């Protein structure tokens, strides 16, 4: 897919499991089919919210295949496959597998076990080696909350010169760094904001789009925010930003994957259970999520359901 | 000064010392007189860049008096006095002294020595007690890079209900938190961005203004950025943001007070020396600052000076 | 006091305040008189537990004078005065004041407001300058939990060559670093352990003694531990270490100055109130302290009192 | 293997690769055969220094089999297999594979990708589930420098009650926590120190032994230190501790796996290359290691080699 343009909103789709922990591909298909109509630019499977690290290699293949097939039934054509591997060779292998299964790009996480050894030079060498070998264009994945590793703006900007490295999903939440990356990277390199809490600010500074967990449950609001920001409708963009921020804050920053899965259920999608060692949410936490979702005004169905429940 | 409105750009003025470490009030006066014509909303003295912690009580009084007198000769009327005290009683004393000397507001830092004890409840109690007693309206000062303490958006929003707490200078650089504070605080509470690296993003989310070290050396650019953002000129605001960010990054984030003082000198103001234990900049670091300042395009005089030097 | 030898156990005495926050020098005197008979090597006033940062300069003078007078009535002759100042000049002034008031040594904290500027070079220059000017021998105070600054083993070892720098109170809790400092410093330089949780391990590696908050309430146990370790009675040293560690953990690591003050009261000393912004302990926390103190077996009076209370 | 007693010194053996990154099982065999005569209690394969995360499942199997076979030719019978998996099911699978291949125990790392979700409850549930299913006794592996996750003393102590959880390798370097774990765990639970920098202090507090990278290159010194500490020869234990600490500090803390591999080569073992993204050491760093090793006095062969080189 020469000249893949990453722009707009992509949700990092969670991987559904049933109660005993089996992969539920039907649920995944249904979620994507439902999302197909919402104006999203595509899908990220097996990002942090996709529990890549809890899947076997075969399961990862099945997830990519399933997402590819479901996405092809809608207008949002891009399927990005997460690659969460510690070694350079395994990351390359995973990009090859993802290419065979029909993914359009690979989202490759910074290696993170030997944190102290992950100098900017080591990170740079890793991404260059993977990019050279990968049949898919690469997106760098910077997610220090999970990895404890930060890839700098300067390193990303330098990697942007490689023709097979087309973007970065930056989930560090560091607005200064995102702006610096946009300014220093080459024209056309896609800086995707990975934190809903700073989506509009990142767009104001020129981000190409966002990979936002909250877009799994409120896709239309995220897409509208993106369009408002790009068309200079500042007031509307700011208003939508204030609506999605608390939802994002409680669910993903506060409760992580189990929170997002519970929220999917509340929003009418297939959420399902996380895999161990992730524990399912407590009822108290579920109520907190419901409360924040209702207060946001973004989930009218949920609101009427609640009213109904009081009748 | 009932109904003090904090909006626009305020530089946190460094306190000039001569080579042997004596306070140089003439230099302070000259700097402010020169800045008076640049559209700034006022001045902050003895913020982090003002080395309050390196001054005796008498020296602090002299700085406030001097700034008051110099500011009164220009259109920018607001003088904010930094209060950097560990105990609640000393913070109250300092607000009283600042009021007598003519300051308009007090910028009160979160206490920070007993970090583990600085719960949100303890911080809240401290600010309420100071606000009750202070003859000056208070601005909360959140600066974790120096204090290791963070005051949360919820706590700030709750304190915004106190009529004598009129704003916050938030220098944590956390865009998500700044947006959350703006959304949760009462109408009219001034959220001032304390990091030039996110000034335009913060304004896009509704910040009232900024207290920016870079405004000491590039006041007009900061003021123009503020005006562009407020009038919806996104392209110009973004462009100016990209110009000031690297200057801010190198000088204040990278080199701190000695960096800012060196930059003042390069920009034609009185910089002078920091007090020990702060060490003066190395020549290498000074050259780095000069380089970044020239590259920003914001200092044409510096650029021609350099050209001249090569003739 | 040429050739001051720091060895053994010194408690960092809290500064007593009454309910309205006034300094209670009588309580301080009584505490020291009672401690005089317990085998301690001396006293540290205005360390972190002494709330130096909450005292005026006059109050600090009164505390030193009072401690000097009370200590002189017992066999433990050393009075160490804490110096908690941000600037080099103020630290020097404070050592001069402490010398006039009869202190034997000054415990000088690493400067900590401009954390990012506190390179090992800056810390080194600061301590050398203070040591050159100070009429009192210096003890370096490394307490990152409060300061966010760490002075390295190599820097301390290098400073140990200055004849007026006689030791370090290391409260970082980093056993590896303490051992490295002991190994690298010159013969006779006193490395004092500042965390009761690693007191015996530090002594096993050659530490000269300890400045331990728990020694304010359980002085005899700490002194016995010191003697057991120095005489090779490993089993007894280990046993005592296990008794004092949980008390230390709950009180000082968990609850800080208010916790130590409450524990003083429970142990029969004058505790009193902390000054704001420190909040007094909740009743729940007080009960937790009482519980741990009873379980340690180090406070028989408390145990019988409890039994009595249930009669 | 009912009643497996973990005591003494176990080196965490690196996995040798050749220049192009292939697994070199012969080198592994040779290293273990050479170590067999040094008094070690056994071997840990695929700990952090074993690059488990850079091996395929088949390679991991080959490493266990090879180590088992080589260990069986010496008196040190224990082979511990590292299990570095993110999901509970995969950790269980790995313990089953390790059991089939002849390992005696499994060293199971705390899950670490979803750091914020790794509450003590989640960690506890994970280890209990693995312990219930595992055919091998478990050793908990706490290594925050790599994982960013800390399992608390209280949680470990509680897990020590499970009959299939026989110990912990604690590499957090937190002496206070190690002592607290020893005190709170049940009798016979093996607390193994994972940092050579605090080995003697940990033994003084009752640790059962150590899993020390430095034991790969200086096994005899580590074993002698262990014996000295256990027999109350404090002076000798302290002396040896001071010799191994700087070597450990430079190699493993400073340079990680590539450092340890270079040191193996210098000490006469098969070191080989790390796998990407780990970069091989620079020549400067190799010289630094050589220097520290010579200064320690623990490598006489290296010292004479150097003398020879100058002839």
PDB file of C-alpha atoms in Angstrom, chain A residues 7 22 37 48 105 145 154 207 237 258 264:
ATOM      1  CA  UNK A   7      -5.109  10.822   9.172  1.00  0.00           C
ATOM      2  CA  UNK A  22     -11.410 -17.842  24.995  1.00  0.00           C
ATOM      3  CA  UNK A  37     -20.397   3.515   9.780  1.00  0.00           C
ATOM      4  CA  UNK A  48      -2.068  -1.834  24.362  1.00  0.00           C
ATOM      5  CA  UNK A 105       0.716  -1.079   8.652  1.00  0.00           C
ATOM      6  CA  UNK A 145       2.926   4.225  30.934  1.00  0.00           C
ATOM      7  CA  UNK A 154      14.643  14.057  17.976  1.00  0.00           C
ATOM      8  CA  UNK A 207      -1.164  16.241  14.607  1.00  0.00           C
ATOM      9  CA  UNK A 237     -13.567  21.353  19.045  1.00  0.00           C
ATOM     10  CA  UNK A 258     -10.900  -3.753  32.083  1.00  0.00           C
ATOM     11  CA  UNK A 264     -17.839  -0.996  25.593  1.00  0.00           C
TER      12      UNK A 264
END
